[in-house]
Short mmCIF file of C-alpha atoms in Angstrom, two decimals:
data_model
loop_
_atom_site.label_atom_id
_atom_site.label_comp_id
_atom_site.label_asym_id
_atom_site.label_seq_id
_atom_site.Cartn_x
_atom_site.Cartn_y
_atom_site.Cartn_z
CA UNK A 1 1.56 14.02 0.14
CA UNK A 2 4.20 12.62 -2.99
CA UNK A 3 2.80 13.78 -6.44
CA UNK A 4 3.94 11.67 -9.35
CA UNK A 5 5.10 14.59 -11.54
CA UNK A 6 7.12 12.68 -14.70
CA UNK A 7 7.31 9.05 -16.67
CA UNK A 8 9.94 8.66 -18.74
CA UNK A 9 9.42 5.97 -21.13
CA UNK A 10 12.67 4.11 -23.39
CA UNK A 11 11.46 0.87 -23.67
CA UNK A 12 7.82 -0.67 -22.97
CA UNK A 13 6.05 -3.19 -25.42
CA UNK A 14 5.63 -0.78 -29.00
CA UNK A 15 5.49 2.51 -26.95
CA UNK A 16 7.61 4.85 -29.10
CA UNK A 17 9.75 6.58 -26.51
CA UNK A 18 8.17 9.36 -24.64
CA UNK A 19 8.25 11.56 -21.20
CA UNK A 20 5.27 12.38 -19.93
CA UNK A 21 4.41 15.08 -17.03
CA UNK A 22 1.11 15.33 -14.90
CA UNK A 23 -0.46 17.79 -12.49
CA UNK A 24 -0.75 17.02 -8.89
CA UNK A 25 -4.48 16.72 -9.28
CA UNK A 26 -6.88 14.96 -12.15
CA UNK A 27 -5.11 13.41 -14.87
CA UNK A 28 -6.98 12.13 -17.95
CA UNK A 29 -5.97 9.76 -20.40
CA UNK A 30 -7.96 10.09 -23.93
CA UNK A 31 -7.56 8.47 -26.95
CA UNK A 32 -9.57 6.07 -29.42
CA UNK A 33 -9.88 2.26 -28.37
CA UNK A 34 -6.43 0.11 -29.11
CA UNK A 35 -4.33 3.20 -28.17
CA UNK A 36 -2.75 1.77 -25.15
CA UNK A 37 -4.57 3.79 -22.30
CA UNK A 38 -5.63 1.06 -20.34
CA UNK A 39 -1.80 -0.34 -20.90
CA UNK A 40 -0.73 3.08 -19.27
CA UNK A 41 -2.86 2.77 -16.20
CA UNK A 42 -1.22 -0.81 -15.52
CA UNK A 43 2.04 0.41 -16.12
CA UNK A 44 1.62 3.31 -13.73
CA UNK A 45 0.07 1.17 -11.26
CA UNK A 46 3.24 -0.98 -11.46
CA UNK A 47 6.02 1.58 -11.12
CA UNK A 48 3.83 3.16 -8.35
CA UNK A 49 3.70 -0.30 -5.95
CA UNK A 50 0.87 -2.49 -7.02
CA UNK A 51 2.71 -4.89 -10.02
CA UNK A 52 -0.14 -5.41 -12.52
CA UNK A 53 0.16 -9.29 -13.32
CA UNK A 54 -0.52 -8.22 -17.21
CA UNK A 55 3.08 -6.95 -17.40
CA UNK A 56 4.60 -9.12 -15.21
CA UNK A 57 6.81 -10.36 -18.17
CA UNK A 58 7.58 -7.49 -19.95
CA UNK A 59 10.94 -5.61 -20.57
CA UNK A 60 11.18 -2.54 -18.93
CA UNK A 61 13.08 0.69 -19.24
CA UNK A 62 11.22 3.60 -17.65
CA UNK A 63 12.04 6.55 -14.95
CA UNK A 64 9.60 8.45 -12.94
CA UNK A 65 9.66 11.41 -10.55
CA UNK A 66 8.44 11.44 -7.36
CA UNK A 67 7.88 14.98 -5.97
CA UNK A 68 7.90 14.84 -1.71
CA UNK A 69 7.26 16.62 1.10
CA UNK A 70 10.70 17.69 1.89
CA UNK A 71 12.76 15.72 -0.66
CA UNK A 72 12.30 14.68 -4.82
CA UNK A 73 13.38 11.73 -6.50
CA UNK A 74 13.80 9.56 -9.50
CA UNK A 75 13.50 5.62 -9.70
CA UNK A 76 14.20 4.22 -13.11
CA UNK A 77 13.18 0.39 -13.58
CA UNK A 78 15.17 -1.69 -15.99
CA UNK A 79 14.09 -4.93 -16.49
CA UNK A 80 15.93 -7.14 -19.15
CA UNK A 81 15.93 -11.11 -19.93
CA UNK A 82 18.23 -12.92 -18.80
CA UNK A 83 19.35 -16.27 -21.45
CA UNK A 84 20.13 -19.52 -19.29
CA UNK A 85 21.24 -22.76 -20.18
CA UNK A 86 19.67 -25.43 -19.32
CA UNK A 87 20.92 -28.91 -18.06
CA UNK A 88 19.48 -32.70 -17.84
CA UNK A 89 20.59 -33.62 -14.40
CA UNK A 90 20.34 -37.35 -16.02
CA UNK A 91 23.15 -37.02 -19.12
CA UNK A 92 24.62 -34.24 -17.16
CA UNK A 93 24.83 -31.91 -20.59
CA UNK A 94 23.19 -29.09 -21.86
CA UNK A 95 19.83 -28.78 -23.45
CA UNK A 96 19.05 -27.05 -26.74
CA UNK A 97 16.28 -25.30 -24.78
CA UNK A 98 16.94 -22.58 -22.63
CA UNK A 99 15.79 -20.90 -19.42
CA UNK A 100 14.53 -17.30 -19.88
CA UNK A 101 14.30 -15.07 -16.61
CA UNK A 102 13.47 -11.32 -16.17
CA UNK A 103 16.40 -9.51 -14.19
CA UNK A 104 15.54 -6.11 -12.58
CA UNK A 105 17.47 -3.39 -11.77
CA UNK A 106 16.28 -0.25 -9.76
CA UNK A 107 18.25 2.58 -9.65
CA UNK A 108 17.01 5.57 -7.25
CA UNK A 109 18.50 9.31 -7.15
CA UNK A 110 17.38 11.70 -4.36
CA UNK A 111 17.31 15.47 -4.16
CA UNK A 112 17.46 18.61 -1.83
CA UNK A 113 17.43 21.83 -3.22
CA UNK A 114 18.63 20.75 -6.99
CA UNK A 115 21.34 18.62 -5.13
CA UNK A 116 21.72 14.64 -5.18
CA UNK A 117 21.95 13.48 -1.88
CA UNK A 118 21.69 9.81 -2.00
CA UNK A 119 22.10 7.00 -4.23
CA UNK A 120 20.84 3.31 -4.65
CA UNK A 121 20.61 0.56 -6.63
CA UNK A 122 18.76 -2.29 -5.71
CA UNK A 123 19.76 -5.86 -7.07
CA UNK A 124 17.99 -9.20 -6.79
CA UNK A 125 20.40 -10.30 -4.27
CA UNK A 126 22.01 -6.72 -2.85
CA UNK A 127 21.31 -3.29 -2.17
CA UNK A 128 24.28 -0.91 -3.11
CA UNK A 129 23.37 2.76 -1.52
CA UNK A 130 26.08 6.08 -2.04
CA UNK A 131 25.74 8.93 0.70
CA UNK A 132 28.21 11.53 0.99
CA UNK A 133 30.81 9.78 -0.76
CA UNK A 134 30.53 6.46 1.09
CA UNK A 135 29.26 3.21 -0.16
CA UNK A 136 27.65 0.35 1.47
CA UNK A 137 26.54 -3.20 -0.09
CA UNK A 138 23.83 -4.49 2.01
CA UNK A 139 23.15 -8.48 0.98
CA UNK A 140 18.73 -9.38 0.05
CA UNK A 141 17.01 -12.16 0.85
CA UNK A 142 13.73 -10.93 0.59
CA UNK A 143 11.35 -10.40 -2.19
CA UNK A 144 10.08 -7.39 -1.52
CA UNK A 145 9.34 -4.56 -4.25
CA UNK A 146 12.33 -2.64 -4.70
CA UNK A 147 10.94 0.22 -3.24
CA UNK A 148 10.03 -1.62 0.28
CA UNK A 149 13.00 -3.42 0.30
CA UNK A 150 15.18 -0.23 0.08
CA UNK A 151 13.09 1.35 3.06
CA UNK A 152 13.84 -1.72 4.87
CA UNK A 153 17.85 -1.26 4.16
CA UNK A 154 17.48 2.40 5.00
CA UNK A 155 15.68 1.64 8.39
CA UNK A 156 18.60 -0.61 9.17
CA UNK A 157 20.89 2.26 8.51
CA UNK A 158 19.14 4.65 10.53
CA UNK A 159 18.71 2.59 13.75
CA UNK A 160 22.49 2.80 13.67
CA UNK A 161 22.45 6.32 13.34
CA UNK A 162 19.59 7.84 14.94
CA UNK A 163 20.91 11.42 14.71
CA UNK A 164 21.09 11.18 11.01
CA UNK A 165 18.63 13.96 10.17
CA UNK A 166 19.01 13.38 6.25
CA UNK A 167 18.74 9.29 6.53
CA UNK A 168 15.46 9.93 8.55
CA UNK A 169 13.86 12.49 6.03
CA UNK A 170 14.81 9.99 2.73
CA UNK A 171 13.42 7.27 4.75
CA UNK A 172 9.81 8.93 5.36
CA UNK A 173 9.76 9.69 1.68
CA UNK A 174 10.39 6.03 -0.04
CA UNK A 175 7.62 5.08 3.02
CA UNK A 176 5.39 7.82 2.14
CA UNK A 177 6.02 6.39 -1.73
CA UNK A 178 5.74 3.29 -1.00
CA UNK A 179 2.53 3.28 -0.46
CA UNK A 180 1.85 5.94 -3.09
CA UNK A 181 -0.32 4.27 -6.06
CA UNK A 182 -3.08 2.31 -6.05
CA UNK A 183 -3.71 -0.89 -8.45
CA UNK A 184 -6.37 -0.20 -11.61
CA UNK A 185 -10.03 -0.01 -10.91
CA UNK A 186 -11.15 -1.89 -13.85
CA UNK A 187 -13.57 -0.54 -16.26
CA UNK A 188 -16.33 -3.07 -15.45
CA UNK A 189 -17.01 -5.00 -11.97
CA UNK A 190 -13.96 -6.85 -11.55
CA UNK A 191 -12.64 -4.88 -8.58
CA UNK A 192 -16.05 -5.83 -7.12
CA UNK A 193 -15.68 -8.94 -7.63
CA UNK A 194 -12.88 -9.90 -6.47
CA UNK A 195 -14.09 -7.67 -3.16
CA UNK A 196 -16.59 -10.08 -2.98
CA UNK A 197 -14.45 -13.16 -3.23
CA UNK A 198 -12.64 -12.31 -0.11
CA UNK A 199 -11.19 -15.45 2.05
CA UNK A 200 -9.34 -14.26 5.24
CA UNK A 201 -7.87 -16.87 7.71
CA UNK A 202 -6.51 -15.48 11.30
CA UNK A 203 -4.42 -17.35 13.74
CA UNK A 204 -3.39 -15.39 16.32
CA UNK A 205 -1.21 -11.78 14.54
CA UNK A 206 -0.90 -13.91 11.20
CA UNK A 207 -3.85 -13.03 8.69
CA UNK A 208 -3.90 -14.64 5.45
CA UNK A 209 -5.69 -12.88 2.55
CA UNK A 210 -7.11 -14.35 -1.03
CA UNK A 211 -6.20 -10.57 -1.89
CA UNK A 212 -2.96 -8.45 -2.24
CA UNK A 213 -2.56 -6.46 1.15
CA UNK A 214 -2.89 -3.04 -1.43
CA UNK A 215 -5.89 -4.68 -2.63
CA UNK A 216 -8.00 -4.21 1.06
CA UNK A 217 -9.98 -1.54 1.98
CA UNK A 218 -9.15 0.27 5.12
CA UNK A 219 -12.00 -0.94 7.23
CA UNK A 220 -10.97 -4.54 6.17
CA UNK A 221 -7.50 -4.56 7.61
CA UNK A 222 -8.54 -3.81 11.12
CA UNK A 223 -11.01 -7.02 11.28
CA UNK A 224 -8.47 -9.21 13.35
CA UNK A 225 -9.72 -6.20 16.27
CA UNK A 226 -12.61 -8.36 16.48
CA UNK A 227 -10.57 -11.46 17.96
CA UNK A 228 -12.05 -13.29 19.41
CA UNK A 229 -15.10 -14.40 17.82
CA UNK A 230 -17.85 -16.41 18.50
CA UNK A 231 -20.75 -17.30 16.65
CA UNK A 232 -21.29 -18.06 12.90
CA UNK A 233 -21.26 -14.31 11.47
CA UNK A 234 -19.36 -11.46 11.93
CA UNK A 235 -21.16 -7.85 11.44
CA UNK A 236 -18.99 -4.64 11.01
CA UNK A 237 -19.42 -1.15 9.98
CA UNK A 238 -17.23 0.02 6.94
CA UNK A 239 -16.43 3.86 6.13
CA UNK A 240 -16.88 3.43 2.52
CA UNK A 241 -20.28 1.52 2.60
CA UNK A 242 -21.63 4.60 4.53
CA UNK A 243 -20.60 7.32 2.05
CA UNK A 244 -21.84 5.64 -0.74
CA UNK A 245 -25.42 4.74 1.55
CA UNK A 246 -25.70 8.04 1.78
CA UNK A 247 -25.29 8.72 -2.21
CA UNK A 248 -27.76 5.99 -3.38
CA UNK A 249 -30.01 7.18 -0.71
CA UNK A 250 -30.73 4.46 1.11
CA UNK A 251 -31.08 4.80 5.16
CA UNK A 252 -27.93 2.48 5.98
CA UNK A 253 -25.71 -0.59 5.39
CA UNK A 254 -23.70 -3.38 7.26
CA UNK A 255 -20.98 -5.87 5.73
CA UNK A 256 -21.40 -9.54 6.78
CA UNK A 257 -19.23 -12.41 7.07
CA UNK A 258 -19.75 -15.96 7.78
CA UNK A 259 -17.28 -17.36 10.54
CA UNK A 260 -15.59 -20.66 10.35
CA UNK A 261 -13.53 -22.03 13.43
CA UNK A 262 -10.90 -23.81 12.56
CA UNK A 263 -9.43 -24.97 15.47
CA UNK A 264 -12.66 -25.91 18.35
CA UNK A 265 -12.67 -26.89 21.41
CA UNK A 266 -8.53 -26.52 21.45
CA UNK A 267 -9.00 -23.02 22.77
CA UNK A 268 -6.56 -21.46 20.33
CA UNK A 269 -8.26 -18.37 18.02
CA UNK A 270 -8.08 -19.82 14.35
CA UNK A 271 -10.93 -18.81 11.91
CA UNK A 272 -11.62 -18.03 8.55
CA UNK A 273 -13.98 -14.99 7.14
CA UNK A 274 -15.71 -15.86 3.96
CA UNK A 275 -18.89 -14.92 1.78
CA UNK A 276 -18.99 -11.60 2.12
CA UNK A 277 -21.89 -9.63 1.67
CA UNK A 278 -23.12 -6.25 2.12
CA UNK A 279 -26.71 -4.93 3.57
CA UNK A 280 -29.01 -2.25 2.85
CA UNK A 281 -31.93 -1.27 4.66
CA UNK A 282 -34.57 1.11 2.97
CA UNK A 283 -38.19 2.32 3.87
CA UNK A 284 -37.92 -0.58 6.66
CA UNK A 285 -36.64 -3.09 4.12
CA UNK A 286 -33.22 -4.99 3.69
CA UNK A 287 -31.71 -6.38 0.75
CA UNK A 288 -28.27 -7.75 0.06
CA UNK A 289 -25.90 -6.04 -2.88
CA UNK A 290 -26.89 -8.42 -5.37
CA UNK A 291 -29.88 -6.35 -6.05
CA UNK A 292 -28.06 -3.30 -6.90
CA UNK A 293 -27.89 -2.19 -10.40
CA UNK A 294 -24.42 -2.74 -12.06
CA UNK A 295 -24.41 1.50 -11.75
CA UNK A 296 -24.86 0.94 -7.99
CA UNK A 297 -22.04 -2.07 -7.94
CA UNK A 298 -19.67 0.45 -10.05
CA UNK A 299 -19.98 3.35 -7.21
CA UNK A 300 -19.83 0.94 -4.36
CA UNK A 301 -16.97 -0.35 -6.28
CA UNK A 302 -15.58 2.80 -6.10
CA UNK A 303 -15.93 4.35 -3.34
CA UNK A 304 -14.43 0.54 -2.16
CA UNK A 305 -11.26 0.96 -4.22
CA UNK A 306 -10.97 5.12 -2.69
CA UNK A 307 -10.88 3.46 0.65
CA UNK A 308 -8.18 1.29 0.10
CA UNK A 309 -5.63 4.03 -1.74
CA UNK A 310 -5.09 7.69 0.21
CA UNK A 311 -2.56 9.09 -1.89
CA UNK A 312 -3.44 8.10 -5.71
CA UNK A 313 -6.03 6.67 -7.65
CA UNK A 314 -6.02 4.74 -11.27
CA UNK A 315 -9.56 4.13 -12.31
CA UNK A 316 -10.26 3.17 -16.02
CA UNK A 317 -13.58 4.36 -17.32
CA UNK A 318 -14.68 5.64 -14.37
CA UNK A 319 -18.21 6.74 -15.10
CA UNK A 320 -19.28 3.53 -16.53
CA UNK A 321 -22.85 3.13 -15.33
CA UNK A 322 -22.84 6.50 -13.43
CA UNK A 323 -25.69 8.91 -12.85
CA UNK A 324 -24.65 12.72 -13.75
CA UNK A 325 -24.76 13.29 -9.68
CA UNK A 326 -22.68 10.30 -8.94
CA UNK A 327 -19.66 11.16 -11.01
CA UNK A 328 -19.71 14.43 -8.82
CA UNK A 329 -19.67 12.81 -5.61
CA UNK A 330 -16.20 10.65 -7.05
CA UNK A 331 -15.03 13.78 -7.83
CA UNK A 332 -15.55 14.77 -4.73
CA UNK A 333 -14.00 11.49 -2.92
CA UNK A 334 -10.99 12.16 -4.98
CA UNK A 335 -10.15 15.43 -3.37
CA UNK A 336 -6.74 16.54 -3.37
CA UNK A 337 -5.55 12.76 -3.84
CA UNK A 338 -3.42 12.61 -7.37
CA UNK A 339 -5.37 10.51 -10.42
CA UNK A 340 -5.41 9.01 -13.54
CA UNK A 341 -8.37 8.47 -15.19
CA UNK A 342 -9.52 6.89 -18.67
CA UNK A 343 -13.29 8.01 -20.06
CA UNK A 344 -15.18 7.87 -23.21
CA UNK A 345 -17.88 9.42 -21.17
CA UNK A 346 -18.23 13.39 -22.13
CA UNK A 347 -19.41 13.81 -18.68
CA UNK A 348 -16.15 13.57 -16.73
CA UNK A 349 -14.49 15.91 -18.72
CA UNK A 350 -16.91 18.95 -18.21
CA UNK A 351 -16.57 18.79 -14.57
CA UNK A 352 -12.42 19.80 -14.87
CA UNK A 353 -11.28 23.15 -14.17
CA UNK A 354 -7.59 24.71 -15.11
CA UNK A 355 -5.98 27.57 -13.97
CA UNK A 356 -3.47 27.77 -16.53
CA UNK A 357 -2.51 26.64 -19.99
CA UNK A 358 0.67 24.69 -18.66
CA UNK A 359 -2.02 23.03 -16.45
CA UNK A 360 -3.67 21.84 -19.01
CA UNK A 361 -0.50 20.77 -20.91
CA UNK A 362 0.43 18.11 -17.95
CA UNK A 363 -3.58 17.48 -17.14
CA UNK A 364 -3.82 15.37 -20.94
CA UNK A 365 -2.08 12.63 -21.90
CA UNK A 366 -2.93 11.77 -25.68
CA UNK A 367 -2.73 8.72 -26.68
CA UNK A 368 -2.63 7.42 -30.43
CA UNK A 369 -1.53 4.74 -32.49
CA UNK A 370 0.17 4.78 -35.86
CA UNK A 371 2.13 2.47 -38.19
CA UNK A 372 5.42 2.55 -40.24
CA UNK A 373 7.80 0.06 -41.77
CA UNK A 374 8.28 -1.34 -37.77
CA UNK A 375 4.88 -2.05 -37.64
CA UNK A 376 1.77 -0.55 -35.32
CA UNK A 377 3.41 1.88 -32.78
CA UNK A 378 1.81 3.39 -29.81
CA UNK A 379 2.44 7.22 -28.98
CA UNK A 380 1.79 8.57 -26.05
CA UNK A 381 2.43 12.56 -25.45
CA UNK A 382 1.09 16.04 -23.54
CA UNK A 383 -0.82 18.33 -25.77
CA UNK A 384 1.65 20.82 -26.88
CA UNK A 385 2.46 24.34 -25.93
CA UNK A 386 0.57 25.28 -29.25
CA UNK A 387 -2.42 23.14 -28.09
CA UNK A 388 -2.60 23.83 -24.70
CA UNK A 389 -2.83 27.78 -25.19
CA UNK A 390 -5.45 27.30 -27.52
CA UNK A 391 -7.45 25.30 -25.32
CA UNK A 392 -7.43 27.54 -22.69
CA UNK A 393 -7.71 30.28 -24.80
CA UNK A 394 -11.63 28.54 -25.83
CA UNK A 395 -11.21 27.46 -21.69
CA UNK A 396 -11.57 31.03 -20.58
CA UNK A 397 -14.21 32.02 -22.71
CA UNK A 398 -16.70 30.13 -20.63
CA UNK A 399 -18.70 29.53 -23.76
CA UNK A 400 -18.33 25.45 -24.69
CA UNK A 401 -17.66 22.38 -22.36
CA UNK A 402 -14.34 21.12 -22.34
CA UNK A 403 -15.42 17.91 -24.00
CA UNK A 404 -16.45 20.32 -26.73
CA UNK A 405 -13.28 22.30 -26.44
CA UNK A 406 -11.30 18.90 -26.77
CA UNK A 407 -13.37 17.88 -29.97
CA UNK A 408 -12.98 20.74 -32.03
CA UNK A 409 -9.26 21.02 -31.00
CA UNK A 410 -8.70 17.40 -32.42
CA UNK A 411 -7.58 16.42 -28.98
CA UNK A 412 -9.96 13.54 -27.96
#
């Protein structure tokens, strides 16, 4: 499973420039409000495949290291605006105004044993890629994130030579990273919400969503199994919906959708899923979702969210709403999965364990804000060497809670 084990930070809004390193596990962000931690969670959820529309605009110049299964490697992002004239196709002259446009650049190193292997730089409009001395220039069309678009290339390459052991292993990696991060769970119930507001129309193998494909939960993408329909509603079982059952203690729980056909009578399969809703039955009584609690809403959420991402999760404020037993069983859906977490909440924080001081050094990412002659400044940054020991020094003695331990230390 890839582990997201550096971000290197040169140029990002009024970030003052930074590398930070996290631990393969539970990652927590801290810092007072207007420090930038939410900002952090969208711009790891960008870099790690799931663009956050917030930053959509913003100049970019950041690395991060991806550590794999049987190879490592670095993708640094540079975005930078690009300064167009523009022209009135009437006088046939230039405008005063101008066109602005972000230009990317990704740039990609991989490694085997401390040794680069493989280069690549993908372009708007090509795909330049050094192995062993050779280069190719491979022409885009596509729109594709960088990332997907240079597994695509790489594919290509590899169909052509099969016996290519090296082509095949970099390939599974950017695949296996592809997919890697997962876009932020919201602090509130917006991820619900837009859960909720899911439109899907199927026609045949095409399946149109209201929702990014990262933003579907596993049990959702599977739905077009049910082809062909009849009838006015579709009932389904859904993995997550039966975990979390089980935590609010109710005795089970169905998703619903309401069917439209599109095309009747013409015998071709064209409908559209919409109104979703989710059932509970209880002591011999069933209610929809929109009796839950928001508490109730924020697990489901959840557990919703943990369905959709198996390799990393982003969730801000996480234990918003959350009984003491629930934030143990999200703990517990995390499991070895990689994630970053925000939380004002004490109660996250005494459930982490460390097994070393340098784990606790790349577990914290510290986030303040200050202000100089350039104006407000954001600084983001690992405890220190010096910090770290001491908090595992206070760690080992077993006596205080590490939300205690972070007080006292001035580190939250």
């Amino acid at each position: 499973m890839p582990k997201l084990t550096k971000l290197s930070i040169n140029t990002f809004r009024n970030v003052v420039p930074t590398t930070l390193e996290f631990r393969p596990g539970i990652n927590i962000v801290l810092g007072k409000n207007a420090t930038g931690k939410t900002t952090l969670l969208r711009l790891l959820s960008t870099i790690t495949g799931a663009p956050d529309v917030a930053l959509q605009d913003d100049l970019l110049d950041v690395k991060y290291c991806i550590l794999g299964d049987s190879l490592s490697f670095d993708h640094q992002i540079i975005r930078t605006r690009n300064t167009e004239p523009t022209l009135d196709p009437e006088l046939n002259q230039l405008l005063r105004e101008t066109f602005t446009s972000i230009h990317p650049i990704d740039s990609f190193t991989f490694e085997k044993n401390g040794a680069v292997v493989f280069r690549a730089n993908v372009h708007p409009t090509e795909i330049t890629i050094e192995k062993e001395e050779r280069q190719s220039i491979i022409r885009r069309t596509d729109r594709l994130e960088p990332l997907t678009a240079l597994w695509l290339a790489i594919a290509r390459m590899h169909k052509d030579a099969p016996g290519d052991a090296l082509t095949s292993a970099i390939s599974q990696e950017i695949f296996s990273a592809s997919s890697l991060g997962g876009g932020r769970m919201d602090e509130s119930l917006e991820y619900w919400n837009n859960l909720l507001g899911l439109n899907l129309t199927m026609e045949g193998d095409h399946t149109q969503s209201t929702l990014a494909s990262w933003d579907h939960p596993s049990s959702f993408r599977r739905l077009s199994d049910s082809l062909p329909l009849k009838g006015n509603k579709l009932s389904f079982p859904v993995a997550f919906l039966d975990v979390a059952t089980r935590i609010l203690g109710y005795d089970s729980a169905t998703a619903h959708f309401d069917v439209e056909h599109l095309r009747p009578g013409t015998g071709q399969q064209a409908i559209r899923l919409s109104n979703l809703r989710f059932f509970f039955k209880s002591a011999g009584e069933e209610f929809s979702h929109a009796f839950l609690s928001y508490g109730q809403k924020r697990l489901l959420s959840f557990f919703a969210y943990a369905d959709t991402w198996k390799t990393m999760l982003i969730a801000d404020e996480l234990v918003n709403g959350l009984h003491h037993e629930w934030i143990s069983a999200c703990l517990t859906e995390i499991g070895d999965r990689q994630a970053f977490l925000t939380s004002q909440n004490p109660l996250l924080l005494d459930f982490l364990r460390f097994e070393s001081a340098d784990e606790v050094r790349r577990a914290f990412i510290l986030c303040e804000r200050t202000s100089n002659e350039a104006g407000a400044q954001l600084v983001w940054r690992n405890p220190s060497e010096e910090e770290a020991d001491s908090f595992f020094s206070a760690y080992q003695t077993g006596i205080q809670r590490v939300s205690d331990i972070l007080f006292t230390k001035g580190l939250w």
